[in-house]
Coordinates of C-alpha atoms (C1' of nucleotides) in Angstrom, one line a residue:
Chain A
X1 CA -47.6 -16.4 -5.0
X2 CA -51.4 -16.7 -5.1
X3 CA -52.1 -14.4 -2.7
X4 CA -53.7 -11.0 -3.3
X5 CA -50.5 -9.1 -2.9
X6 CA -48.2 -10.4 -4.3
X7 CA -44.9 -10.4 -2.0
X8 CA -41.8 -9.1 -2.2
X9 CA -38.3 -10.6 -2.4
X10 CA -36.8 -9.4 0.5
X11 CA -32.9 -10.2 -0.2
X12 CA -30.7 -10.5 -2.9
X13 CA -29.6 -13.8 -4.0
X14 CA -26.1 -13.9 -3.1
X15 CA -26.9 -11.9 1.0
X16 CA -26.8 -14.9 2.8
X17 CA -28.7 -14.2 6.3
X18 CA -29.9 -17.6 7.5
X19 CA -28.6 -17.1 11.0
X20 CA -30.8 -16.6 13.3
X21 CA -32.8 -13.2 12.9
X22 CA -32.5 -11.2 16.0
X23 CA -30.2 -12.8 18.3
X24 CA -33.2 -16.5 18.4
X25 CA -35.3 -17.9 16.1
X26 CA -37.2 -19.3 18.3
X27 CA -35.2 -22.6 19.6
X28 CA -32.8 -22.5 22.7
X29 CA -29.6 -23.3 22.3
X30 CA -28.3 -26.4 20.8
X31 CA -31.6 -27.1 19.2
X32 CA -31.6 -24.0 16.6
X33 CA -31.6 -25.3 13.5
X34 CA -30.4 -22.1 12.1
X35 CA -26.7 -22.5 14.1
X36 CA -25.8 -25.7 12.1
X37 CA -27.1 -24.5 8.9
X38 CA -24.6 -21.6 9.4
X39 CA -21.6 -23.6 9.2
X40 CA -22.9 -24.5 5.7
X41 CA -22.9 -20.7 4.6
X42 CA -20.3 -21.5 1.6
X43 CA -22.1 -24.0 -0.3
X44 CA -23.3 -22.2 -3.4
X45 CA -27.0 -23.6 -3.4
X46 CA -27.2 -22.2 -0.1
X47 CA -27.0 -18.6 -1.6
X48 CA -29.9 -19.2 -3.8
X49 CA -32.3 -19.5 -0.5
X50 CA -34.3 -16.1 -0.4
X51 CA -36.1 -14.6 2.1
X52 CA -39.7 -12.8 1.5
X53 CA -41.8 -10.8 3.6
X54 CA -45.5 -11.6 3.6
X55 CA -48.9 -9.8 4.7
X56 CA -51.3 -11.5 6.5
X57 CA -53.9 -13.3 4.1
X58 CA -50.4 -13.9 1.3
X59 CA -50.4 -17.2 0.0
X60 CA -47.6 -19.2 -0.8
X61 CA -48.5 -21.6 -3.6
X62 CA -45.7 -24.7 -4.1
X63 CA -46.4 -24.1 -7.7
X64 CA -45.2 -20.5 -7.6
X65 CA -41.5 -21.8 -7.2
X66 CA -39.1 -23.5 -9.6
X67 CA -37.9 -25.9 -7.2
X68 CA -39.3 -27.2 -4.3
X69 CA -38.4 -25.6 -0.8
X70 CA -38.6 -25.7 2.7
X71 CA -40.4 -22.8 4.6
X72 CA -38.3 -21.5 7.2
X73 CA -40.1 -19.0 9.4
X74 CA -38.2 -16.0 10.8
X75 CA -41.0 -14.5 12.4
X76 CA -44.5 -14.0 12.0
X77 CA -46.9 -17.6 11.8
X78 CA -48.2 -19.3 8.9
X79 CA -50.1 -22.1 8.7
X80 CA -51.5 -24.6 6.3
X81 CA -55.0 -24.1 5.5
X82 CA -57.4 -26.1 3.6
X83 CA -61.4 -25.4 2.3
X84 CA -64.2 -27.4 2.2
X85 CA -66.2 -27.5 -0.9
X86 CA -68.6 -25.4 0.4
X87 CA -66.1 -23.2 1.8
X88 CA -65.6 -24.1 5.7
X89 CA -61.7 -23.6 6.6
X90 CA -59.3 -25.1 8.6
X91 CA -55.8 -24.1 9.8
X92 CA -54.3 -28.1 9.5
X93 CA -50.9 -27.0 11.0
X94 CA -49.2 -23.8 12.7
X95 CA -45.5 -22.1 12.0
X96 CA -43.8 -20.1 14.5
X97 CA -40.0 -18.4 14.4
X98 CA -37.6 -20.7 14.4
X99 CA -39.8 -23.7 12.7
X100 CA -39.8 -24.9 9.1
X101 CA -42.4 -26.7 6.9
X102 CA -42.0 -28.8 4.5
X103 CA -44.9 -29.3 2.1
X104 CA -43.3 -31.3 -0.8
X105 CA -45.2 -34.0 -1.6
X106 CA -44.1 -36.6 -4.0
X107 CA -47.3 -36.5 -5.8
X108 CA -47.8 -32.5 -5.7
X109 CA -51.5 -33.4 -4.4
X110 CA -51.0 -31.3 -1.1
X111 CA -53.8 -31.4 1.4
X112 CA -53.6 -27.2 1.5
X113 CA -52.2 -23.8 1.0
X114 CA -49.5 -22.6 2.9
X115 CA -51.2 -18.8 4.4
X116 CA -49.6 -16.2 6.2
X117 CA -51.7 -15.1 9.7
X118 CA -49.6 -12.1 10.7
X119 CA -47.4 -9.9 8.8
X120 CA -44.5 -12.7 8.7
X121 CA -40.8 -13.6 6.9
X122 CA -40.2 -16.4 5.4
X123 CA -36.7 -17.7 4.3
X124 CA -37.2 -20.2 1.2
X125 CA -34.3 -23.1 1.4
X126 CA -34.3 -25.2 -1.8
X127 CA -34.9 -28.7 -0.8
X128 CA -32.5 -30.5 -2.0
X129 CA -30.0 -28.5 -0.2
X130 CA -31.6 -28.7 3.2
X131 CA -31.2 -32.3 2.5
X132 CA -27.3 -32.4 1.3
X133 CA -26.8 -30.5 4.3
X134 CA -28.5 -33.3 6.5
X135 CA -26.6 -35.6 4.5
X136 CA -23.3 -33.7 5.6
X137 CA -23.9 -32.9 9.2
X138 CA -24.5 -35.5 11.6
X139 CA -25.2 -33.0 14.0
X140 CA -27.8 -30.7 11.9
X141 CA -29.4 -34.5 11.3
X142 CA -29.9 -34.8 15.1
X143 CA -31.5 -31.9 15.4
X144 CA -33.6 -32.6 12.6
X145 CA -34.9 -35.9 13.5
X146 CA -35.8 -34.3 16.7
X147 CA -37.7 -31.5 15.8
X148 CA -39.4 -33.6 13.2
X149 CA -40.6 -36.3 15.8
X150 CA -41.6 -32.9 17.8
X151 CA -43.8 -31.8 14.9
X152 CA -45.6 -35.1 14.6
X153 CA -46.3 -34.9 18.1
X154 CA -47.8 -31.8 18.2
X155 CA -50.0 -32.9 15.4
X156 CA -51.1 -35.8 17.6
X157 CA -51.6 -33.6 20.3
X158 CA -53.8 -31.4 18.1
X159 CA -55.7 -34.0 16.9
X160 CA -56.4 -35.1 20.5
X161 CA -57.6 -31.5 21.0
X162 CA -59.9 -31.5 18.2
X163 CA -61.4 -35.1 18.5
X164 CA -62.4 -35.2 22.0
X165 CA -61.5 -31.9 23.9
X166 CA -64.2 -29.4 24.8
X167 CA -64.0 -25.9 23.4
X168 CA -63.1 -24.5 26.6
X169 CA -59.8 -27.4 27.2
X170 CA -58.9 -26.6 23.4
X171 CA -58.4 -22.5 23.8
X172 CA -56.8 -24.4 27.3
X173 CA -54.5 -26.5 25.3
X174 CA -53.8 -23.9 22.7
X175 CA -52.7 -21.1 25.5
X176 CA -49.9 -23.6 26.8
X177 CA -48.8 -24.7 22.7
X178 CA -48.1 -21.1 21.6
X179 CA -46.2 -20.5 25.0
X180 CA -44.7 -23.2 24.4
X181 CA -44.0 -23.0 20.6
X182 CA -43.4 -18.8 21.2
X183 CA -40.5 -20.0 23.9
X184 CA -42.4 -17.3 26.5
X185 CA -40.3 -18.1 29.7
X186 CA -42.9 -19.8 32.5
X187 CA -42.0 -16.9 34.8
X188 CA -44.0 -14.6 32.0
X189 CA -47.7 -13.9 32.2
X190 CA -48.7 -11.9 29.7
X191 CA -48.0 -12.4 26.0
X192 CA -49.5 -11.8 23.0
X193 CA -52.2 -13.6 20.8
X194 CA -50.2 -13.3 17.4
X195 CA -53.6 -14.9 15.4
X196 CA -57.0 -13.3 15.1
X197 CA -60.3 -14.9 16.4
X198 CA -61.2 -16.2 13.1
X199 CA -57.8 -18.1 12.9
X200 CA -57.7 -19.6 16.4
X201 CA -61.3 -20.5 15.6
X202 CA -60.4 -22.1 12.7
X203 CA -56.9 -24.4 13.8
X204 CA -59.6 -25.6 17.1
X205 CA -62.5 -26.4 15.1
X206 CA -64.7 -23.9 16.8
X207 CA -66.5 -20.6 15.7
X208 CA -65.1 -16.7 16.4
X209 CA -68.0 -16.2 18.5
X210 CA -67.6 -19.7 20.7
X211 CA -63.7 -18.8 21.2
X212 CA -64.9 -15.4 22.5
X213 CA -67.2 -16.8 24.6
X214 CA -64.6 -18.9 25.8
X215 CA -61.9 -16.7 26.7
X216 CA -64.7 -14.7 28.2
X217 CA -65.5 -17.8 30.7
X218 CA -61.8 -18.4 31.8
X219 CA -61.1 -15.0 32.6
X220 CA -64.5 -15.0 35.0
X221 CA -62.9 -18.1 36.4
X222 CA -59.7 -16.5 36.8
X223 CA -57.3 -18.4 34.7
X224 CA -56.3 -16.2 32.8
X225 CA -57.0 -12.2 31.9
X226 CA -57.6 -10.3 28.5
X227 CA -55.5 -7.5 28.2
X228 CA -56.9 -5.4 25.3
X229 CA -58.1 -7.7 22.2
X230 CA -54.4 -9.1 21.7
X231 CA -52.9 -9.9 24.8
X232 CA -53.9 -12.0 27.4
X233 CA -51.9 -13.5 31.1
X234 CA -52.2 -16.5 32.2
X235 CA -53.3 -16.1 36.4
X236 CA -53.3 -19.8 37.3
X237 CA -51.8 -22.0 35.5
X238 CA -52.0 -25.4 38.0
X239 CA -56.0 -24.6 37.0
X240 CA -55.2 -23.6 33.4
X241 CA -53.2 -27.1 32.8
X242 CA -55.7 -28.9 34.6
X243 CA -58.5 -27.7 31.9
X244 CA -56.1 -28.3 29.6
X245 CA -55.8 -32.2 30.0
X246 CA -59.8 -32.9 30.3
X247 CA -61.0 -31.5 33.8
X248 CA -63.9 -31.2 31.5
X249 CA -65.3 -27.5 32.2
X250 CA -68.1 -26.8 29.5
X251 CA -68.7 -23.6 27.7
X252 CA -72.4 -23.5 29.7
X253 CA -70.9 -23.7 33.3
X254 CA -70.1 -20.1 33.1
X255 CA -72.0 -18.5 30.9
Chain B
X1 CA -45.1 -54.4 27.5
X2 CA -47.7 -53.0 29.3
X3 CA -50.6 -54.5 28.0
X4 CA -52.6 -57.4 29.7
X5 CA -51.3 -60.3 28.0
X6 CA -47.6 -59.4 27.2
X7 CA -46.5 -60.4 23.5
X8 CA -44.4 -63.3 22.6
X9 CA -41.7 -63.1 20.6
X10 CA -42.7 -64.9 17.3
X11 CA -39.0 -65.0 15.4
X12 CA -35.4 -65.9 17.1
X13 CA -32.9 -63.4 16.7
X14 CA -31.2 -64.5 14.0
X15 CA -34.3 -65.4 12.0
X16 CA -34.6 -62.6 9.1
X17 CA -37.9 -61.8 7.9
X18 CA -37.9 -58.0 6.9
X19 CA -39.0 -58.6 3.3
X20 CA -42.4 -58.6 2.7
X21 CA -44.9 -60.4 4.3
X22 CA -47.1 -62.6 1.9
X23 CA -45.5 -60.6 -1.5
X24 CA -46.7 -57.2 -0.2
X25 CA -46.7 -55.5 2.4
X26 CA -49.4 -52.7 1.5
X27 CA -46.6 -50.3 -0.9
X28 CA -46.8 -50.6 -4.4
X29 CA -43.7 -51.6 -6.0
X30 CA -41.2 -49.1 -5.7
X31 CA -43.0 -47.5 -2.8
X32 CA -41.9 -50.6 -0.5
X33 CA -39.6 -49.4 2.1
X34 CA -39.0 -53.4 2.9
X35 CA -37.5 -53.5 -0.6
X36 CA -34.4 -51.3 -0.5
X37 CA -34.5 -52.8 2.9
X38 CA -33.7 -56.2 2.2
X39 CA -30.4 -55.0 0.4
X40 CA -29.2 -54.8 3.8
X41 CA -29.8 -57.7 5.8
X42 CA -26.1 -58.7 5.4
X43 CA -25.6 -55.9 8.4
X44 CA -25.3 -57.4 11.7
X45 CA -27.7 -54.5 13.6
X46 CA -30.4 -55.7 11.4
X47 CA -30.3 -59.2 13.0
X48 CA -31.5 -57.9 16.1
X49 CA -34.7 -57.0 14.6
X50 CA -38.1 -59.0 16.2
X51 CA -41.3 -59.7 15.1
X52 CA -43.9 -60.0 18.0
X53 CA -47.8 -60.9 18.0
X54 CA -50.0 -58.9 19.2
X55 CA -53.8 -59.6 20.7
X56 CA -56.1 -56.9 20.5
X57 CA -55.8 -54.4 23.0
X58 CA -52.3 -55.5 23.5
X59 CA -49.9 -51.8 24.4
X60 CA -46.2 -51.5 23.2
X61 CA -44.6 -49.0 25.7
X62 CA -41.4 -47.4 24.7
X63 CA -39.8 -48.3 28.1
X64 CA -40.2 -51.9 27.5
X65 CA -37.4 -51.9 24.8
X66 CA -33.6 -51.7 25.9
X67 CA -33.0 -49.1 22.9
X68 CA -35.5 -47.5 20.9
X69 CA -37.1 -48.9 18.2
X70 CA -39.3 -48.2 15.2
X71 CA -42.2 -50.3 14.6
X72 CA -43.1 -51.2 11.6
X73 CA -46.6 -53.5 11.0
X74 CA -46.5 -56.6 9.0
X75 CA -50.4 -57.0 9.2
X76 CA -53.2 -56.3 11.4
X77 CA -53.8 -52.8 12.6
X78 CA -51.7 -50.6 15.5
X79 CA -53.0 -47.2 17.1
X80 CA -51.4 -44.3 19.2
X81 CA -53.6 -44.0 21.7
X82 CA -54.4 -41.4 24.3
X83 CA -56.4 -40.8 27.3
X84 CA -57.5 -37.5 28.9
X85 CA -57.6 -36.6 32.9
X86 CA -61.4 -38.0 33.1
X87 CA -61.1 -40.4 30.8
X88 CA -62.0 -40.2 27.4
X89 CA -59.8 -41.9 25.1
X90 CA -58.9 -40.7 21.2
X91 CA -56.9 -42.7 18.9
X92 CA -54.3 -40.2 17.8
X93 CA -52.9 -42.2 14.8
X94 CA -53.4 -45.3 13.0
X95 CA -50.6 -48.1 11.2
X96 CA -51.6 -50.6 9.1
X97 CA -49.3 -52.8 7.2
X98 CA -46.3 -51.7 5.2
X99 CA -46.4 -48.6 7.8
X100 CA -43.8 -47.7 10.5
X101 CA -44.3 -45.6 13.2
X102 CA -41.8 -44.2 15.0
X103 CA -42.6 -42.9 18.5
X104 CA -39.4 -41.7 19.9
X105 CA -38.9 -38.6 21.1
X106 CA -35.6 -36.7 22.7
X107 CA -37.8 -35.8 26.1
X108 CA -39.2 -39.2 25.9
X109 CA -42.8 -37.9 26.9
X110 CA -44.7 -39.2 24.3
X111 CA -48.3 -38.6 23.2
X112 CA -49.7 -42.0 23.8
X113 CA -49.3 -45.2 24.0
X114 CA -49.1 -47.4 21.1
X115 CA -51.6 -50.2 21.2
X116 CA -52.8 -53.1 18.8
X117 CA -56.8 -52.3 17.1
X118 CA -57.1 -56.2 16.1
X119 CA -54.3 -59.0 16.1
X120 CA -51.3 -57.6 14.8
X121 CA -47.3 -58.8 13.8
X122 CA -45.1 -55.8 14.4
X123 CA -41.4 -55.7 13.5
X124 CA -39.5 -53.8 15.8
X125 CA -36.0 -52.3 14.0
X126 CA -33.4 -50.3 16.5
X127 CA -34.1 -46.7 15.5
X128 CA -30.0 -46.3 14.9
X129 CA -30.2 -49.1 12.9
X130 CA -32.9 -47.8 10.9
X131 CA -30.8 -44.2 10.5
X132 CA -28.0 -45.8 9.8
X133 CA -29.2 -47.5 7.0
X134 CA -30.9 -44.4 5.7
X135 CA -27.6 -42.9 5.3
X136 CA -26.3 -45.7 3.4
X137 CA -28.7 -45.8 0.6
X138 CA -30.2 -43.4 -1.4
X139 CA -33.3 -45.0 -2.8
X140 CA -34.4 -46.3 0.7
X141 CA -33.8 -42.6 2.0
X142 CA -35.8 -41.3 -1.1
X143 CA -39.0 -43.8 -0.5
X144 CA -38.7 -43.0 3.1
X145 CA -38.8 -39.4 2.2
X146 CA -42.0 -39.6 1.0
X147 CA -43.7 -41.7 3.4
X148 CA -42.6 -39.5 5.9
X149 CA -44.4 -35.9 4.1
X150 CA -47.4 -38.6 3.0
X151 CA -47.8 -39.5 6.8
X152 CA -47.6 -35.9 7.6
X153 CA -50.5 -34.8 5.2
X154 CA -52.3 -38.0 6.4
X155 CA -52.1 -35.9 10.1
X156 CA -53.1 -32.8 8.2
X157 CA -56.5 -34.5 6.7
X158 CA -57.4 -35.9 9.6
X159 CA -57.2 -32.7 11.7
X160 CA -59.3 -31.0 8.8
X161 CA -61.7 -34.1 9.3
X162 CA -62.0 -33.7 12.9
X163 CA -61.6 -30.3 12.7
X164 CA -64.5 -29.2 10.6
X165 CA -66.2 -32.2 9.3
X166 CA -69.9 -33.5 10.0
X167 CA -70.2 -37.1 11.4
X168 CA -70.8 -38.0 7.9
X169 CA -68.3 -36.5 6.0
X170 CA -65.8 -38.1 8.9
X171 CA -67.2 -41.5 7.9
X172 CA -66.7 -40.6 4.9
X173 CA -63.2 -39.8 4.4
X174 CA -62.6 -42.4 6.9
X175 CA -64.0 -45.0 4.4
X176 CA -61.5 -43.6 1.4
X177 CA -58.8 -43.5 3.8
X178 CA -59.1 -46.8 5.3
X179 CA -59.1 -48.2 1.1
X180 CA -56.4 -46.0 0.0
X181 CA -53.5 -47.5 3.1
X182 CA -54.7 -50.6 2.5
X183 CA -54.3 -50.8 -0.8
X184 CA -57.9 -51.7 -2.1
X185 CA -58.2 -51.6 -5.4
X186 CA -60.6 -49.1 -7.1
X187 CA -62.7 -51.9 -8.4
X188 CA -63.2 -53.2 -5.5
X189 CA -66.3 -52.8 -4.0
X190 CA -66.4 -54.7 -0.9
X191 CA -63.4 -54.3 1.8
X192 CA -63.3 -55.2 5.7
X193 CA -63.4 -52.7 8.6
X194 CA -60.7 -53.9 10.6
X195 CA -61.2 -52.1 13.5
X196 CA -64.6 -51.8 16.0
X197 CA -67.1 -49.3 16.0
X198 CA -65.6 -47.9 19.2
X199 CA -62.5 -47.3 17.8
X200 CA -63.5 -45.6 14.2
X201 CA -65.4 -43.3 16.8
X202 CA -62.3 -43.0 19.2
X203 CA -60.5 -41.8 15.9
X204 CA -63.0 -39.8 14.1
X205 CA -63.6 -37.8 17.4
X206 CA -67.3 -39.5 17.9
X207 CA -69.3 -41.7 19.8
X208 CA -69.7 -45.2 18.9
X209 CA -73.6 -44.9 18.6
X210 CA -72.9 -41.7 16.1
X211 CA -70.9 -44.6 14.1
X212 CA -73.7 -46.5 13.9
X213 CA -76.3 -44.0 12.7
X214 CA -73.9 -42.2 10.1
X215 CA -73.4 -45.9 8.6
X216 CA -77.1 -46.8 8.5
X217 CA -77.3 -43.1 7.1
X218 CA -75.1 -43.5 4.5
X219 CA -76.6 -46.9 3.6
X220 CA -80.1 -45.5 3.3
X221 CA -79.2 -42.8 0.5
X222 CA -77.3 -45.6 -1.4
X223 CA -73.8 -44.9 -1.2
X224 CA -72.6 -47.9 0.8
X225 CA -73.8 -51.2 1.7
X226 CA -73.1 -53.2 5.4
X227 CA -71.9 -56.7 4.9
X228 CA -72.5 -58.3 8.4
X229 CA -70.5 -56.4 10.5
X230 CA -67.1 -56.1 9.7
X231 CA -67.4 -56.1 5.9
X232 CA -68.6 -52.5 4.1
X233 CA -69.4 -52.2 0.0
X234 CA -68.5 -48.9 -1.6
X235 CA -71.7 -48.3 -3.7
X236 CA -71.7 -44.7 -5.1
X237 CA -68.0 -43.3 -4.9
X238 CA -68.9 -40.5 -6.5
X239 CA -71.7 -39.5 -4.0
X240 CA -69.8 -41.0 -1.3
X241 CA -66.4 -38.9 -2.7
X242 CA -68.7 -35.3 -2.7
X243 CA -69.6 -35.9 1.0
X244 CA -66.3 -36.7 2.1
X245 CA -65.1 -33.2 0.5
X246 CA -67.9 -31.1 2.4
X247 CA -70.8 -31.8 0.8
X248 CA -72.3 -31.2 4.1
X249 CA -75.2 -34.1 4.9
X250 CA -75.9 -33.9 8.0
X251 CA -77.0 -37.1 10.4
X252 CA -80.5 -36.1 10.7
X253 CA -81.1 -35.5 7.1
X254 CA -81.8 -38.9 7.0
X255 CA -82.8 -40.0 10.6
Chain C
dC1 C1' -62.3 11.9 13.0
dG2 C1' -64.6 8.5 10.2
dT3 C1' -64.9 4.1 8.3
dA4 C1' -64.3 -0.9 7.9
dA5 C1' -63.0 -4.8 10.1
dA6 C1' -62.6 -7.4 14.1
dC7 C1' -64.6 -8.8 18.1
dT8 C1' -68.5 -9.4 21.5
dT9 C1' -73.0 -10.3 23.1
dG10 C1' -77.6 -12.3 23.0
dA11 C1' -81.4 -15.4 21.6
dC12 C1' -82.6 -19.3 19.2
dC13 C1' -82.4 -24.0 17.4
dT14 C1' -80.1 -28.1 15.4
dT15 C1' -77.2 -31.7 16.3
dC16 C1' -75.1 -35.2 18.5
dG17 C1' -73.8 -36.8 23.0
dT18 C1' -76.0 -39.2 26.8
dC19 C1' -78.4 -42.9 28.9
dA20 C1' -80.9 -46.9 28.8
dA21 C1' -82.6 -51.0 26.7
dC22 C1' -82.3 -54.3 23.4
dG23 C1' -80.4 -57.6 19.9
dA24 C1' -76.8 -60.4 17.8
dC25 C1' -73.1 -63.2 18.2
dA26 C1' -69.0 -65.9 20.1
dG27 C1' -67.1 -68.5 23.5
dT28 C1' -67.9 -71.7 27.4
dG29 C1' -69.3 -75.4 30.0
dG30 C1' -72.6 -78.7 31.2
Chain D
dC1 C1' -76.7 -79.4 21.6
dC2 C1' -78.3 -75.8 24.3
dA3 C1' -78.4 -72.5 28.0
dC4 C1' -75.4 -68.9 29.9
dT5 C1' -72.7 -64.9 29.8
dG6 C1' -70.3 -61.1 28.2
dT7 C1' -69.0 -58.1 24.5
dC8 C1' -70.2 -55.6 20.7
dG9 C1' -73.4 -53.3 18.0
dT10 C1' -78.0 -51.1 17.3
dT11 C1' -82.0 -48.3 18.3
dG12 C1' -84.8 -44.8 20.7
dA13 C1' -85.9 -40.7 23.6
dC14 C1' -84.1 -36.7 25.4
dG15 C1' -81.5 -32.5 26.4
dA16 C1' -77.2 -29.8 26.8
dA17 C1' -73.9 -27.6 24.1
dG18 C1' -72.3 -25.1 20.7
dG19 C1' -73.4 -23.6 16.0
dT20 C1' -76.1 -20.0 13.7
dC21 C1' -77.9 -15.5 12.9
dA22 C1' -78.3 -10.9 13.9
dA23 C1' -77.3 -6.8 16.2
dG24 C1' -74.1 -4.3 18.9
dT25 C1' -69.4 -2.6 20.4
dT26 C1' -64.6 -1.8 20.0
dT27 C1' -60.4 -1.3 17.6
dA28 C1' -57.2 -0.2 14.0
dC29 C1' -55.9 2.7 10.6
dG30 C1' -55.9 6.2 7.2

DNA sequence: CGTAAACTTGACCTTCGTCAACGACAGTGG
DNA sequence: CCACTGTCGTTGACGAAGGTCAAGTTTACG
């Protein structure tokens, strides 16, 4: 690990936990990844798959690890996070609980380093096992395609964000994908904003201060409402997903 | 097909053409996933694959096809595309030959449509088809492995492009991107744009008239060279490389 | 309670989007 | 062969929007 504190191995190689953690990891039902990859429990690679428990700001460099793996997050978020040469950073690509990432490239030239943005657990899978067990299961495979086609999608949908959205429909956008990708029920309001400023500045393309300013002008106009610096409810959200999909409010209307 | 003039079918059923197109279609060598491919014609499924022709502008909806398919472009250029509430439109993703795009999804509310950039010949190949013959074969499964993560960190450098990149740098990368998926050759100075300045804009998140500057910019300090129109020299790929990384020129340093 | 980090707010200024006009070029029809 | 027309690309002038910088305020945490 890169990082500045180094993390910890969290589970010994042969305690096998890659249930879900805490009754969900995230997916509803038949789409949990984690329920399929159960049945697999006895395979002796699967044992070597570790869990680790990371800080916010760890690093997880592919080099660090003998093998290539597959990041499973339990909970927490990482993300993927590249520099500029003169040192502007992005966030390419988000994980919550419950989704993997797989950052394996065939030519080991990866476009970033995998960061962790909360205090986070990560299981490791070796790679080639999470693809024997695809192999094996025509049922994990399903799954699989389906969450990878999800992925991609979101990535389109990000990049839609980024190209041609306005700051205020991006922090729109972004409200409704970590609902969405944090499984809060619709029925919910309030939940909380597991990222700082800096990092939600950094996945939208924007700066701290502009996605202050932002928040600041949706709660005047009553979509939403900041509770505290880490919460926040969504009041109306026919207006919110309106924003959202280009009704093309500008930061300057309601400053 | 959705678009204004609807594709013809160019090939008859039983007409099998899923081997390269003209000796290449855009892999090197073992990267071709038409290679391992063509071990499989024999199969009956595959028979059922078409080839249609595409005019520019010309949109491939999903519903159109009795069962999904993945597309996969035998030359010319294909695009997801995307509009927002008021309008604006953004190119999500872009296909050139020797690519496959696959835009099925379980909910079946996709991201866009997919639409041709310039005249294009697509080869449409029934997604369970395709699957299938992933399972069957290793090496096809193992190139098709990597085009998938490759694809994936393609996404991830565009969103740090749109992301955090000047007009420039955008143009930039865009120009190394464009040579490295269609297979230019280093030496190569001189290469074709193959798609209008009002769709590298739609991509790169800008307006067409900021295309226009940043070229005329870029041509000023010597790194590339306009041919006509449609036809771009790489002059300083060094200088040209530096920008694309962050070296942060902006438009109006050279206005 | 004290300190550092995160977040907010304000004032200013650069950049690129906007709008409008113009130029280049291809296709069309007489 | 040329005038006509429409599309695409270029150029210029201008201003809104968000980046930038600097100073405050709040929060988290030991």
């Amino acid at each position: 690990m890169s990082g500045t504190t180094p993390p910890k191995i969290a589970s010994s190689p042969d305690h096998l936990s890659f249930e879900c953690v805490q009754e969900t990891c995230g997916f509803k039902g038949e789409e949990c990844l984690c329920r399929p990859m159960h049945l697999h429990f006895e395979k002796a690679e699967l044992r070597a798959a570790r869990t680790i428990e990371l800080n916010e700001g760890d690093q997880l460099a592919p080099e660090d690890f003998p093998e290539p793996v597959v990041f499973a997050v339990l909970n927490g978020v990482i993300a993927v996070e590249s520099h500029l040469s003169d040192g502007r950073r992005s966030l390419l690509t988000l994980r919550f609980p419950g989704e993997y990432l797989d950052m394996n490239r065939a030519d080991r030239h990866a476009s970033g380093e995998v960061v962790a943005l909360a205090p986070t657990s990560v299981k490791l899978v070796p790679r080639n096992v999470f693809e024997e067990l695809l192999l094996l299961d025509s049922n994990l495979r399903r799954i699989y395609w389906r969450r990878a086609t999800d992925i991609m999608h979101q990535q389109f949908d990000h990049s839609s964000d980024l190209g041609k959205k306005t700051p205020t429909e991006r922090m729109a956008s972004f409200i409704f994908e970590l609902r969405n990708r944090m499984s809060i029920p619709r029925f919910v309001e309030e939940f909380t904003l597991p990222i700082s400023r800096q990092s939600i500045a950094d996945y939208l393309g924007l700066r701290a201060e502009t996605v202050s300013r932002v928040l600041k002008s949706l709660e005047k106009e009553g979509a939403v409402k900041l509770i505290g610096k880490h919460k926040i409810a969504v009041l109306d959200f026919k207006g919110l997903r309106k924003i959202a999909n280009g009704a093309r409010p500008r930061l300057s209307n309601h400053r």
